[in-house]
Amino acid sequence: MTGEGPSVLKSRDVKGVAEYMKSDQCRKVFVMAGAGISTSAGIPDFRSPETGLYHNLQRLNLPYAEAVFDIDYFRENPIPFYTLAKDMDPSKFRPTITHSFFKLLDKKSLLKMCFTQNIDTLERRAGLSGDKIIEAHGSFAANSCIDCQEPYEEEKMKIAVEKGEPARCASCGGLVKPEIVFFGEGLPSSFFSTVPQLRTGDLLFILGTSLTVMPFAGICKLAPPSCPRVLINLDAVGDLGSRPDDVLLLGDCDGVVRELCKELGWLEELEDLWAET
Ligand code: CNA
């Protein structure tokens, strides 16, 4: 289908997207987000060359980079994860202007749901309410035992992470970890019950993700052909670009979001929302 002209949008660029967003056709907006929306907050993503976590994991002496988020490896050796968790402590970071854009979409009564792979809770910290976020890979917001699932107190967990000493469950002695989804673990049921909503979407933004982790990566295909899919990312990913109304806005997401909001006449409001975070 590449090469065909758009059918829903007037043009496959910022102007075309902004014009569509202001029309009555565009009522239900969905967001799919990944680690790239938090890099400007200072949290490294996984796969960016040089700066990504996978590039910088040598110091943890892992057998392979993904092992740091592998549940079987964690049982054997939880130290690398605890070392990483210290660097990723969400309370140390401020939401980016891209996170505030999601809040702005919500304020304009456009946002239906924000599906995020991120575990940093910055969507919440940007003011988005829990009923508008699906944290598909869990988050650092809660901690529990990997064996008996007994919840573990946040303050005690902070101390364990700070010391780099894996916390143990008071009931069964099992290892404790934040409720983030490791490789080898299932996604939350809320993810599976909510993704079908994407079939009703009028517009889907996909931001800061390499679209490589399944099943999350596959859900962008659920958007119907009448729903333009807008990729805001440093590089082209997945099958984006294969549909007539796919828009590739390649570049830094904060910059592209500002450009789009300028076109929409929303820039000042966006900056004000961000200033509040
Ligand atoms: P990824 O595989 O690291 O891909 C990130 C993508 O974002 C790449 O395509 C980059 O080119 C792009 N990118 C990086 N910086 C920018 C930027 N400033 N503007 C636009 N695009 C940018 O990360 P994914 O999210 O796709 O992978 C899924 C993993 C990463 C999930 O399981 C997450 O839990 C995990 N993760 C989350 C965080 C976080 O919560 N902030 C950090 C690191 C990893």
PDB file of C-alpha atoms and ligand atoms in Angstrom:
ATOM      1  CA  MET A   1       0.000   0.000   0.000  1.00  0.00           C
ATOM      2  CA  THR A   2       3.019   2.300   0.381  1.00  0.00           C
ATOM      3  CA  GLY A   3       2.870   5.137  -2.103  1.00  0.00           C
ATOM      4  CA  GLU A   4      -0.934   5.401  -2.115  1.00  0.00           C
ATOM      5  CA  GLY A   5      -2.219   8.793  -1.031  1.00  0.00           C
ATOM      6  CA  PRO A   6      -3.920   9.186   2.337  1.00  0.00           C
ATOM      7  CA  SER A   7      -7.687   8.696   2.497  1.00  0.00           C
ATOM      8  CA  VAL A   8      -8.552   9.990   5.953  1.00  0.00           C
ATOM      9  CA  LEU A   9      -5.854  12.657   6.280  1.00  0.00           C
ATOM     10  CA  LYS A  10      -5.305  15.538   3.858  1.00  0.00           C
ATOM     11  CA  SER A  11      -1.559  15.096   4.127  1.00  0.00           C
ATOM     12  CA  ARG A  12       0.768  12.706   5.917  1.00  0.00           C
ATOM     13  CA  ASP A  13       2.555  15.363   7.960  1.00  0.00           C
ATOM     14  CA  VAL A  14       2.176  17.498  11.084  1.00  0.00           C
ATOM     15  CA  LYS A  15      -0.274  19.812   9.315  1.00  0.00           C
ATOM     16  CA  GLY A  16      -2.440  16.918   8.123  1.00  0.00           C
ATOM     17  CA  VAL A  17      -2.519  15.334  11.582  1.00  0.00           C
ATOM     18  CA  ALA A  18      -3.352  18.649  13.309  1.00  0.00           C
ATOM     19  CA  GLU A  19      -6.159  19.398  10.861  1.00  0.00           C
ATOM     20  CA  TYR A  20      -7.640  15.936  11.391  1.00  0.00           C
ATOM     21  CA  MET A  21      -7.362  16.271  15.177  1.00  0.00           C
ATOM     22  CA  LYS A  22      -9.420  19.460  15.043  1.00  0.00           C
ATOM     23  CA  SER A  23     -12.166  17.821  12.976  1.00  0.00           C
ATOM     24  CA  ASP A  24     -15.280  16.108  14.346  1.00  0.00           C
ATOM     25  CA  GLN A  25     -14.069  12.802  12.929  1.00  0.00           C
ATOM     26  CA  CYS A  26     -11.329  12.587  15.531  1.00  0.00           C
ATOM     27  CA  ARG A  27     -12.856  11.771  18.911  1.00  0.00           C
ATOM     28  CA  LYS A  28     -11.071   8.712  20.224  1.00  0.00           C
ATOM     29  CA  VAL A  29      -7.325   9.015  20.462  1.00  0.00           C
ATOM     30  CA  PHE A  30      -5.082   6.190  21.666  1.00  0.00           C
ATOM     31  CA  VAL A  31      -1.423   6.309  22.649  1.00  0.00           C
ATOM     32  CA  MET A  32       1.204   3.560  22.613  1.00  0.00           C
ATOM     33  CA  ALA A  33       4.411   4.594  24.341  1.00  0.00           C
ATOM     34  CA  GLY A  34       7.869   3.200  24.951  1.00  0.00           C
ATOM     35  CA  ALA A  35      11.162   4.013  26.635  1.00  0.00           C
ATOM     36  CA  GLY A  36      12.068   6.721  24.057  1.00  0.00           C
ATOM     37  CA  ILE A  37       9.563   9.148  25.605  1.00  0.00           C
ATOM     38  CA  SER A  38      11.524   9.109  28.868  1.00  0.00           C
ATOM     39  CA  THR A  39      15.083   9.414  27.563  1.00  0.00           C
ATOM     40  CA  SER A  40      14.996  13.217  27.776  1.00  0.00           C
ATOM     41  CA  ALA A  41      14.004  12.815  31.450  1.00  0.00           C
ATOM     42  CA  GLY A  42      17.358  11.065  31.917  1.00  0.00           C
ATOM     43  CA  ILE A  43      16.140   7.434  31.918  1.00  0.00           C
ATOM     44  CA  PRO A  44      18.028   5.391  29.314  1.00  0.00           C
ATOM     45  CA  ASP A  45      15.994   3.237  26.907  1.00  0.00           C
ATOM     46  CA  PHE A  46      16.980  -0.351  26.099  1.00  0.00           C
ATOM     47  CA  ARG A  47      18.151  -0.319  22.547  1.00  0.00           C
ATOM     48  CA  SER A  48      19.561   3.088  21.577  1.00  0.00           C
ATOM     49  CA  PRO A  49      23.174   2.593  20.487  1.00  0.00           C
ATOM     50  CA  GLU A  50      25.751   3.968  22.989  1.00  0.00           C
ATOM     51  CA  THR A  51      23.205   5.322  25.514  1.00  0.00           C
ATOM     52  CA  GLY A  52      20.764   2.390  25.859  1.00  0.00           C
ATOM     53  CA  LEU A  53      20.740   0.163  28.939  1.00  0.00           C
ATOM     54  CA  TYR A  54      21.728  -2.909  26.945  1.00  0.00           C
ATOM     55  CA  HIS A  55      24.859  -1.148  25.745  1.00  0.00           C
ATOM     56  CA  ASN A  56      25.813  -0.205  29.298  1.00  0.00           C
ATOM     57  CA  LEU A  57      25.211  -3.479  31.085  1.00  0.00           C
ATOM     58  CA  GLN A  58      28.744  -4.856  30.840  1.00  0.00           C
ATOM     59  CA  ARG A  59      29.428  -3.711  34.408  1.00  0.00           C
ATOM     60  CA  LEU A  60      26.733  -6.108  35.656  1.00  0.00           C
ATOM     61  CA  ASN A  61      28.507  -9.197  34.264  1.00  0.00           C
ATOM     62  CA  LEU A  62      25.346 -10.646  32.738  1.00  0.00           C
ATOM     63  CA  PRO A  63      25.361 -13.757  30.523  1.00  0.00           C
ATOM     64  CA  TYR A  64      23.221 -11.770  28.034  1.00  0.00           C
ATOM     65  CA  ALA A  65      21.710  -8.263  28.312  1.00  0.00           C
ATOM     66  CA  GLU A  66      18.030  -9.256  28.657  1.00  0.00           C
ATOM     67  CA  ALA A  67      18.949 -11.476  31.654  1.00  0.00           C
ATOM     68  CA  VAL A  68      18.599  -8.448  33.911  1.00  0.00           C
ATOM     69  CA  PHE A  69      14.823  -8.618  33.296  1.00  0.00           C
ATOM     70  CA  ASP A  70      14.543 -12.417  33.125  1.00  0.00           C
ATOM     71  CA  ILE A  71      12.607 -14.012  35.980  1.00  0.00           C
ATOM     72  CA  ASP A  72      14.639 -17.244  35.982  1.00  0.00           C
ATOM     73  CA  TYR A  73      17.922 -15.346  36.027  1.00  0.00           C
ATOM     74  CA  PHE A  74      16.572 -13.059  38.769  1.00  0.00           C
ATOM     75  CA  ARG A  75      15.913 -16.102  40.993  1.00  0.00           C
ATOM     76  CA  GLU A  76      19.527 -17.144  40.543  1.00  0.00           C
ATOM     77  CA  ASN A  77      21.083 -13.715  40.812  1.00  0.00           C
ATOM     78  CA  PRO A  78      18.941 -10.698  41.771  1.00  0.00           C
ATOM     79  CA  ILE A  79      21.917  -8.343  42.251  1.00  0.00           C
ATOM     80  CA  PRO A  80      22.116  -7.018  38.656  1.00  0.00           C
ATOM     81  CA  PHE A  81      18.437  -6.077  38.711  1.00  0.00           C
ATOM     82  CA  TYR A  82      18.782  -4.339  42.070  1.00  0.00           C
ATOM     83  CA  THR A  83      21.807  -2.430  40.750  1.00  0.00           C
ATOM     84  CA  LEU A  84      19.796  -1.291  37.746  1.00  0.00           C
ATOM     85  CA  ALA A  85      16.717  -0.478  39.842  1.00  0.00           C
ATOM     86  CA  LYS A  86      18.792   2.021  41.816  1.00  0.00           C
ATOM     87  CA  ASP A  87      19.643   3.892  38.594  1.00  0.00           C
ATOM     88  CA  MET A  88      16.020   3.811  37.451  1.00  0.00           C
ATOM     89  CA  ASP A  89      14.366   5.016  40.689  1.00  0.00           C
ATOM     90  CA  PRO A  90      11.374   6.901  39.212  1.00  0.00           C
ATOM     91  CA  SER A  91      11.251   9.473  41.994  1.00  0.00           C
ATOM     92  CA  LYS A  92      14.523  10.899  40.671  1.00  0.00           C
ATOM     93  CA  PHE A  93      13.004  11.902  37.304  1.00  0.00           C
ATOM     94  CA  ARG A  94      10.569  14.516  36.012  1.00  0.00           C
ATOM     95  CA  PRO A  95       7.981  13.796  33.273  1.00  0.00           C
ATOM     96  CA  THR A  96       8.881  15.087  29.810  1.00  0.00           C
ATOM     97  CA  ILE A  97       6.819  17.410  27.654  1.00  0.00           C
ATOM     98  CA  THR A  98       5.707  14.305  25.730  1.00  0.00           C
ATOM     99  CA  HIS A  99       4.131  12.944  28.931  1.00  0.00           C
ATOM    100  CA  SER A 100       2.370  16.297  29.361  1.00  0.00           C
ATOM    101  CA  PHE A 101       1.064  15.980  25.790  1.00  0.00           C
ATOM    102  CA  PHE A 102      -0.842  12.856  26.894  1.00  0.00           C
ATOM    103  CA  LYS A 103      -2.328  14.852  29.763  1.00  0.00           C
ATOM    104  CA  LEU A 104      -3.286  17.593  27.296  1.00  0.00           C
ATOM    105  CA  LEU A 105      -5.033  15.072  25.031  1.00  0.00           C
ATOM    106  CA  ASP A 106      -6.968  13.975  28.105  1.00  0.00           C
ATOM    107  CA  LYS A 107      -7.816  17.557  29.042  1.00  0.00           C
ATOM    108  CA  LYS A 108      -9.206  18.048  25.535  1.00  0.00           C
ATOM    109  CA  SER A 109     -11.408  14.929  26.107  1.00  0.00           C
ATOM    110  CA  LEU A 110      -9.671  13.144  23.239  1.00  0.00           C
ATOM    111  CA  LEU A 111      -7.624  10.523  25.049  1.00  0.00           C
ATOM    112  CA  LYS A 112      -9.301   7.110  25.316  1.00  0.00           C
ATOM    113  CA  MET A 113      -6.308   5.195  26.645  1.00  0.00           C
ATOM    114  CA  CYS A 114      -2.560   5.415  26.974  1.00  0.00           C
ATOM    115  CA  PHE A 115      -0.889   2.015  26.625  1.00  0.00           C
ATOM    116  CA  THR A 116       2.645   2.232  27.924  1.00  0.00           C
ATOM    117  CA  GLN A 117       5.503  -0.224  28.089  1.00  0.00           C
ATOM    118  CA  ASN A 118       7.262   2.058  30.514  1.00  0.00           C
ATOM    119  CA  ILE A 119       7.741   1.150  34.120  1.00  0.00           C
ATOM    120  CA  ASP A 120       8.785   4.601  35.277  1.00  0.00           C
ATOM    121  CA  THR A 121       5.273   5.866  36.240  1.00  0.00           C
ATOM    122  CA  LEU A 122       5.970   9.222  34.552  1.00  0.00           C
ATOM    123  CA  GLU A 123       2.556   9.160  32.823  1.00  0.00           C
ATOM    124  CA  ARG A 124       0.920   9.243  36.273  1.00  0.00           C
ATOM    125  CA  ARG A 125       3.318  11.884  37.483  1.00  0.00           C
ATOM    126  CA  ALA A 126       2.343  14.038  34.479  1.00  0.00           C
ATOM    127  CA  GLY A 127      -1.183  14.001  35.908  1.00  0.00           C
ATOM    128  CA  LEU A 128      -2.855  11.269  33.869  1.00  0.00           C
ATOM    129  CA  SER A 129      -5.356   9.356  35.989  1.00  0.00           C
ATOM    130  CA  GLY A 130      -5.080   5.589  36.487  1.00  0.00           C
ATOM    131  CA  ASP A 131      -8.173   4.849  34.376  1.00  0.00           C
ATOM    132  CA  LYS A 132      -6.430   6.325  31.307  1.00  0.00           C
ATOM    133  CA  ILE A 133      -3.218   4.286  31.616  1.00  0.00           C
ATOM    134  CA  ILE A 134      -2.464   0.645  30.971  1.00  0.00           C
ATOM    135  CA  GLU A 135       1.000  -0.110  32.282  1.00  0.00           C
ATOM    136  CA  ALA A 136       1.443  -3.177  30.113  1.00  0.00           C
ATOM    137  CA  HIS A 137       4.775  -4.109  31.654  1.00  0.00           C
ATOM    138  CA  GLY A 138       3.805  -3.149  35.198  1.00  0.00           C
ATOM    139  CA  SER A 139       5.614  -0.471  37.178  1.00  0.00           C
ATOM    140  CA  PHE A 140       7.812   0.383  40.123  1.00  0.00           C
ATOM    141  CA  ALA A 141       4.707   1.608  41.971  1.00  0.00           C
ATOM    142  CA  ALA A 142       4.196  -1.636  43.932  1.00  0.00           C
ATOM    143  CA  ASN A 143       6.439  -4.488  45.121  1.00  0.00           C
ATOM    144  CA  SER A 144       5.733  -8.095  46.027  1.00  0.00           C
ATOM    145  CA  CYS A 145       7.255 -11.516  46.688  1.00  0.00           C
ATOM    146  CA  ILE A 146       7.904 -13.508  43.509  1.00  0.00           C
ATOM    147  CA  ASP A 147       6.825 -16.741  45.270  1.00  0.00           C
ATOM    148  CA  CYS A 148       3.789 -15.979  47.467  1.00  0.00           C
ATOM    149  CA  GLN A 149       2.943 -12.541  45.959  1.00  0.00           C
ATOM    150  CA  GLU A 150       2.754 -10.979  49.427  1.00  0.00           C
ATOM    151  CA  PRO A 151       2.976  -7.180  48.995  1.00  0.00           C
ATOM    152  CA  TYR A 152       6.167  -5.548  50.271  1.00  0.00           C
ATOM    153  CA  GLU A 153       6.315  -2.109  51.841  1.00  0.00           C
ATOM    154  CA  GLU A 154       7.526   0.701  49.577  1.00  0.00           C
ATOM    155  CA  GLU A 155       9.768   2.331  52.187  1.00  0.00           C
ATOM    156  CA  LYS A 156      11.537  -0.942  52.998  1.00  0.00           C
ATOM    157  CA  MET A 157      11.978  -1.627  49.286  1.00  0.00           C
ATOM    158  CA  LYS A 158      13.558   1.790  48.780  1.00  0.00           C
ATOM    159  CA  ILE A 159      16.135   0.964  51.439  1.00  0.00           C
ATOM    160  CA  ALA A 160      16.884  -2.443  49.865  1.00  0.00           C
ATOM    161  CA  VAL A 161      17.327  -0.868  46.412  1.00  0.00           C
ATOM    162  CA  GLU A 162      19.465   1.930  47.792  1.00  0.00           C
ATOM    163  CA  LYS A 163      21.754  -0.602  49.523  1.00  0.00           C
ATOM    164  CA  GLY A 164      21.666  -2.966  46.526  1.00  0.00           C
ATOM    165  CA  GLU A 165      20.624  -5.766  48.906  1.00  0.00           C
ATOM    166  CA  PRO A 166      17.737  -7.879  47.536  1.00  0.00           C
ATOM    167  CA  ALA A 167      14.666  -7.732  49.781  1.00  0.00           C
ATOM    168  CA  ARG A 168      13.156 -10.959  51.153  1.00  0.00           C
ATOM    169  CA  CYS A 169       9.510 -11.688  51.916  1.00  0.00           C
ATOM    170  CA  ALA A 170       8.676 -11.732  55.639  1.00  0.00           C
ATOM    171  CA  SER A 171       6.191 -14.615  55.143  1.00  0.00           C
ATOM    172  CA  CYS A 172       8.046 -17.114  52.958  1.00  0.00           C
ATOM    173  CA  GLY A 173      11.568 -15.775  52.505  1.00  0.00           C
ATOM    174  CA  GLY A 174      11.104 -15.437  48.728  1.00  0.00           C
ATOM    175  CA  LEU A 175      12.752 -12.678  46.741  1.00  0.00           C
ATOM    176  CA  VAL A 176      10.917  -9.379  46.392  1.00  0.00           C
ATOM    177  CA  LYS A 177      10.816  -7.302  43.212  1.00  0.00           C
ATOM    178  CA  PRO A 178       8.830  -4.360  41.901  1.00  0.00           C
ATOM    179  CA  GLU A 179       5.697  -5.417  40.046  1.00  0.00           C
ATOM    180  CA  ILE A 180       7.281  -4.925  36.650  1.00  0.00           C
ATOM    181  CA  VAL A 181       6.753  -7.671  34.098  1.00  0.00           C
ATOM    182  CA  PHE A 182       9.927  -9.639  33.459  1.00  0.00           C
ATOM    183  CA  PHE A 183      10.618 -11.795  30.420  1.00  0.00           C
ATOM    184  CA  GLY A 184       8.921 -15.093  31.281  1.00  0.00           C
ATOM    185  CA  GLU A 185       6.036 -13.442  33.160  1.00  0.00           C
ATOM    186  CA  GLY A 186       2.494 -12.712  31.962  1.00  0.00           C
ATOM    187  CA  LEU A 187       1.150  -9.241  31.213  1.00  0.00           C
ATOM    188  CA  PRO A 188      -1.601  -7.830  33.469  1.00  0.00           C
ATOM    189  CA  SER A 189      -5.144  -8.948  32.607  1.00  0.00           C
ATOM    190  CA  SER A 190      -6.145  -5.266  32.227  1.00  0.00           C
ATOM    191  CA  PHE A 191      -3.915  -5.134  29.140  1.00  0.00           C
ATOM    192  CA  PHE A 192      -5.764  -7.968  27.408  1.00  0.00           C
ATOM    193  CA  SER A 193      -9.214  -6.722  28.374  1.00  0.00           C
ATOM    194  CA  THR A 194      -8.501  -3.176  27.165  1.00  0.00           C
ATOM    195  CA  VAL A 195      -6.597  -3.631  23.889  1.00  0.00           C
ATOM    196  CA  PRO A 196      -9.747  -4.467  21.871  1.00  0.00           C
ATOM    197  CA  GLN A 197     -10.753  -0.804  22.362  1.00  0.00           C
ATOM    198  CA  LEU A 198      -8.089   0.044  19.799  1.00  0.00           C
ATOM    199  CA  ARG A 199     -10.470  -1.272  17.122  1.00  0.00           C
ATOM    200  CA  THR A 200     -12.696   1.756  17.807  1.00  0.00           C
ATOM    201  CA  GLY A 201      -9.902   4.327  17.530  1.00  0.00           C
ATOM    202  CA  ASP A 202      -9.945   7.454  15.359  1.00  0.00           C
ATOM    203  CA  LEU A 203      -6.244   8.187  15.847  1.00  0.00           C
ATOM    204  CA  LEU A 204      -3.296   6.249  17.260  1.00  0.00           C
ATOM    205  CA  PHE A 205      -0.028   7.833  18.359  1.00  0.00           C
ATOM    206  CA  ILE A 206       2.967   5.498  18.697  1.00  0.00           C
ATOM    207  CA  LEU A 207       5.891   7.166  20.427  1.00  0.00           C
ATOM    208  CA  GLY A 208       9.436   6.262  21.495  1.00  0.00           C
ATOM    209  CA  THR A 209       9.340   2.528  20.946  1.00  0.00           C
ATOM    210  CA  SER A 210      11.308   0.049  18.847  1.00  0.00           C
ATOM    211  CA  LEU A 211       8.101  -2.064  18.635  1.00  0.00           C
ATOM    212  CA  THR A 212      10.069  -5.232  19.291  1.00  0.00           C
ATOM    213  CA  VAL A 213       8.557  -6.567  22.517  1.00  0.00           C
ATOM    214  CA  MET A 214       5.534  -8.785  21.968  1.00  0.00           C
ATOM    215  CA  PRO A 215       2.616  -8.853  22.535  1.00  0.00           C
ATOM    216  CA  PHE A 216       2.683  -5.066  23.008  1.00  0.00           C
ATOM    217  CA  ALA A 217       4.304  -4.385  19.633  1.00  0.00           C
ATOM    218  CA  GLY A 218       1.516  -6.210  17.787  1.00  0.00           C
ATOM    219  CA  ILE A 219      -1.402  -4.153  19.089  1.00  0.00           C
ATOM    220  CA  CYS A 220      -0.824  -1.291  16.641  1.00  0.00           C
ATOM    221  CA  LYS A 221      -2.266  -3.616  13.999  1.00  0.00           C
ATOM    222  CA  LEU A 222      -5.639  -3.538  15.809  1.00  0.00           C
ATOM    223  CA  ALA A 223      -6.265   0.052  14.732  1.00  0.00           C
ATOM    224  CA  PRO A 224      -8.809  -0.046  11.893  1.00  0.00           C
ATOM    225  CA  PRO A 225      -7.820   1.256   8.424  1.00  0.00           C
ATOM    226  CA  SER A 226      -9.904   4.387   9.120  1.00  0.00           C
ATOM    227  CA  CYS A 227      -7.641   5.210  12.076  1.00  0.00           C
ATOM    228  CA  PRO A 228      -4.483   7.097  11.105  1.00  0.00           C
ATOM    229  CA  ARG A 229      -1.396   5.764  12.918  1.00  0.00           C
ATOM    230  CA  VAL A 230       1.164   8.446  13.738  1.00  0.00           C
ATOM    231  CA  LEU A 231       4.673   7.295  14.621  1.00  0.00           C
ATOM    232  CA  ILE A 232       6.787   9.797  16.554  1.00  0.00           C
ATOM    233  CA  ASN A 233      10.180   8.154  16.931  1.00  0.00           C
ATOM    234  CA  LEU A 234      13.854   8.593  16.087  1.00  0.00           C
ATOM    235  CA  ASP A 235      13.615   5.807  13.517  1.00  0.00           C
ATOM    236  CA  ALA A 236      10.991   3.945  11.470  1.00  0.00           C
ATOM    237  CA  VAL A 237       9.767   0.816  13.279  1.00  0.00           C
ATOM    238  CA  GLY A 238       7.341  -2.077  12.860  1.00  0.00           C
ATOM    239  CA  ASP A 239       4.988  -1.959   9.884  1.00  0.00           C
ATOM    240  CA  LEU A 240       4.408   1.768  10.251  1.00  0.00           C
ATOM    241  CA  GLY A 241       4.345   3.326   6.816  1.00  0.00           C
ATOM    242  CA  SER A 242       2.549   0.373   5.226  1.00  0.00           C
ATOM    243  CA  ARG A 243      -0.937   1.937   5.360  1.00  0.00           C
ATOM    244  CA  PRO A 244      -2.149   4.969   3.366  1.00  0.00           C
ATOM    245  CA  ASP A 245      -2.897   6.911   6.564  1.00  0.00           C
ATOM    246  CA  ASP A 246       0.290   6.050   8.451  1.00  0.00           C
ATOM    247  CA  VAL A 247       2.321   9.153   9.285  1.00  0.00           C
ATOM    248  CA  LEU A 248       6.003   8.953  10.148  1.00  0.00           C
ATOM    249  CA  LEU A 249       7.156  11.974  12.123  1.00  0.00           C
ATOM    250  CA  LEU A 250      10.750  10.969  12.668  1.00  0.00           C
ATOM    251  CA  GLY A 251      12.780  12.890  15.219  1.00  0.00           C
ATOM    252  CA  ASP A 252      13.015  13.620  18.907  1.00  0.00           C
ATOM    253  CA  CYS A 253       9.538  13.116  20.377  1.00  0.00           C
ATOM    254  CA  ASP A 254       9.581  16.263  22.541  1.00  0.00           C
ATOM    255  CA  GLY A 255      10.446  18.365  19.490  1.00  0.00           C
ATOM    256  CA  VAL A 256       7.800  16.751  17.281  1.00  0.00           C
ATOM    257  CA  VAL A 257       5.151  17.041  19.991  1.00  0.00           C
ATOM    258  CA  ARG A 258       5.900  20.748  20.360  1.00  0.00           C
ATOM    259  CA  GLU A 259       5.669  21.181  16.583  1.00  0.00           C
ATOM    260  CA  LEU A 260       2.324  19.401  16.478  1.00  0.00           C
ATOM    261  CA  CYS A 261       0.947  21.410  19.400  1.00  0.00           C
ATOM    262  CA  LYS A 262       2.092  24.622  17.750  1.00  0.00           C
ATOM    263  CA  GLU A 263       0.142  23.649  14.635  1.00  0.00           C
ATOM    264  CA  LEU A 264      -2.877  22.895  16.829  1.00  0.00           C
ATOM    265  CA  GLY A 265      -2.571  26.229  18.685  1.00  0.00           C
ATOM    266  CA  TRP A 266      -2.000  24.290  21.918  1.00  0.00           C
ATOM    267  CA  LEU A 267       1.659  25.034  22.562  1.00  0.00           C
ATOM    268  CA  GLU A 268       1.209  27.504  25.406  1.00  0.00           C
ATOM    269  CA  GLU A 269      -1.217  25.187  27.180  1.00  0.00           C
ATOM    270  CA  LEU A 270       1.216  22.311  26.765  1.00  0.00           C
ATOM    271  CA  GLU A 271       4.116  24.296  28.206  1.00  0.00           C
ATOM    272  CA  ASP A 272       1.907  25.394  31.136  1.00  0.00           C
ATOM    273  CA  LEU A 273       0.895  21.806  31.874  1.00  0.00           C
ATOM    274  CA  TRP A 274       4.515  20.718  31.758  1.00  0.00           C
ATOM    275  CA  ALA A 275       5.572  23.570  34.061  1.00  0.00           C
ATOM    276  CA  GLU A 276       3.141  22.171  36.657  1.00  0.00           C
ATOM    277  CA  THR A 277       4.884  18.776  36.767  1.00  0.00           C
TER     278      THR A 277
HETATM  279  P1  CNA B   1      13.551   0.346  23.169  1.00  0.00           P
HETATM  280  O1  CNA B   1      13.555  -0.985  22.550  1.00  0.00           O
HETATM  281  O2  CNA B   1      14.752   0.782  23.934  1.00  0.00           O
HETATM  282  O3  CNA B   1      13.258   1.407  22.006  1.00  0.00           O
HETATM  283  C1  CNA B   1      13.245   2.796  22.243  1.00  0.00           C
HETATM  284  C2  CNA B   1      12.876   3.498  20.948  1.00  0.00           C
HETATM  285  O4  CNA B   1      12.726   4.874  21.225  1.00  0.00           O
HETATM  286  C3  CNA B   1      13.922   3.362  19.833  1.00  0.00           C
HETATM  287  O5  CNA B   1      13.280   3.114  18.612  1.00  0.00           O
HETATM  288  C4  CNA B   1      14.596   4.733  19.831  1.00  0.00           C
HETATM  289  O6  CNA B   1      15.059   5.113  18.552  1.00  0.00           O
HETATM  290  C5  CNA B   1      13.473   5.619  20.277  1.00  0.00           C
HETATM  291  N1  CNA B   1      13.898   6.834  20.961  1.00  0.00           N
HETATM  292  C6  CNA B   1      14.882   6.976  21.892  1.00  0.00           C
HETATM  293  N2  CNA B   1      14.939   8.249  22.322  1.00  0.00           N
HETATM  294  C7  CNA B   1      13.987   8.923  21.615  1.00  0.00           C
HETATM  295  C8  CNA B   1      13.569  10.279  21.601  1.00  0.00           C
HETATM  296  N3  CNA B   1      14.124  11.216  22.387  1.00  0.00           N
HETATM  297  N4  CNA B   1      12.570  10.635  20.757  1.00  0.00           N
HETATM  298  C9  CNA B   1      11.988   9.725  19.946  1.00  0.00           C
HETATM  299  N5  CNA B   1      12.348   8.414  19.922  1.00  0.00           N
HETATM  300  C10 CNA B   1      13.327   8.027  20.762  1.00  0.00           C
HETATM  301  O7  CNA B   1      12.296   0.535  24.159  1.00  0.00           O
HETATM  302  P2  CNA B   1      10.824  -0.070  24.033  1.00  0.00           P
HETATM  303  O8  CNA B   1       9.987   0.709  24.972  1.00  0.00           O
HETATM  304  O9  CNA B   1      10.374  -0.216  22.641  1.00  0.00           O
HETATM  305  O10 CNA B   1      11.050  -1.547  24.598  1.00  0.00           O
HETATM  306  C11 CNA B   1      10.207  -2.094  25.466  1.00  0.00           C
HETATM  307  C12 CNA B   1      10.816  -2.313  26.846  1.00  0.00           C
HETATM  308  C13 CNA B   1      11.709  -1.206  27.315  1.00  0.00           C
HETATM  309  C14 CNA B   1       9.730  -2.337  27.855  1.00  0.00           C
HETATM  310  O11 CNA B   1       9.638  -3.591  28.404  1.00  0.00           O
HETATM  311  C15 CNA B   1      10.074  -1.302  28.935  1.00  0.00           C
HETATM  312  O12 CNA B   1       9.696  -1.726  30.199  1.00  0.00           O
HETATM  313  C16 CNA B   1      11.517  -1.141  28.815  1.00  0.00           C
HETATM  314  N6  CNA B   1      12.134   0.088  29.349  1.00  0.00           N
HETATM  315  C17 CNA B   1      11.398   1.035  29.986  1.00  0.00           C
HETATM  316  C18 CNA B   1      12.014   2.181  30.461  1.00  0.00           C
HETATM  317  C19 CNA B   1      11.179   3.216  31.168  1.00  0.00           C
HETATM  318  O13 CNA B   1      10.225   2.872  31.856  1.00  0.00           O
HETATM  319  N7  CNA B   1      11.491   4.508  30.991  1.00  0.00           N
HETATM  320  C20 CNA B   1      13.390   2.375  30.281  1.00  0.00           C
HETATM  321  C21 CNA B   1      14.129   1.364  29.618  1.00  0.00           C
HETATM  322  C22 CNA B   1      13.478   0.232  29.158  1.00  0.00           C
END
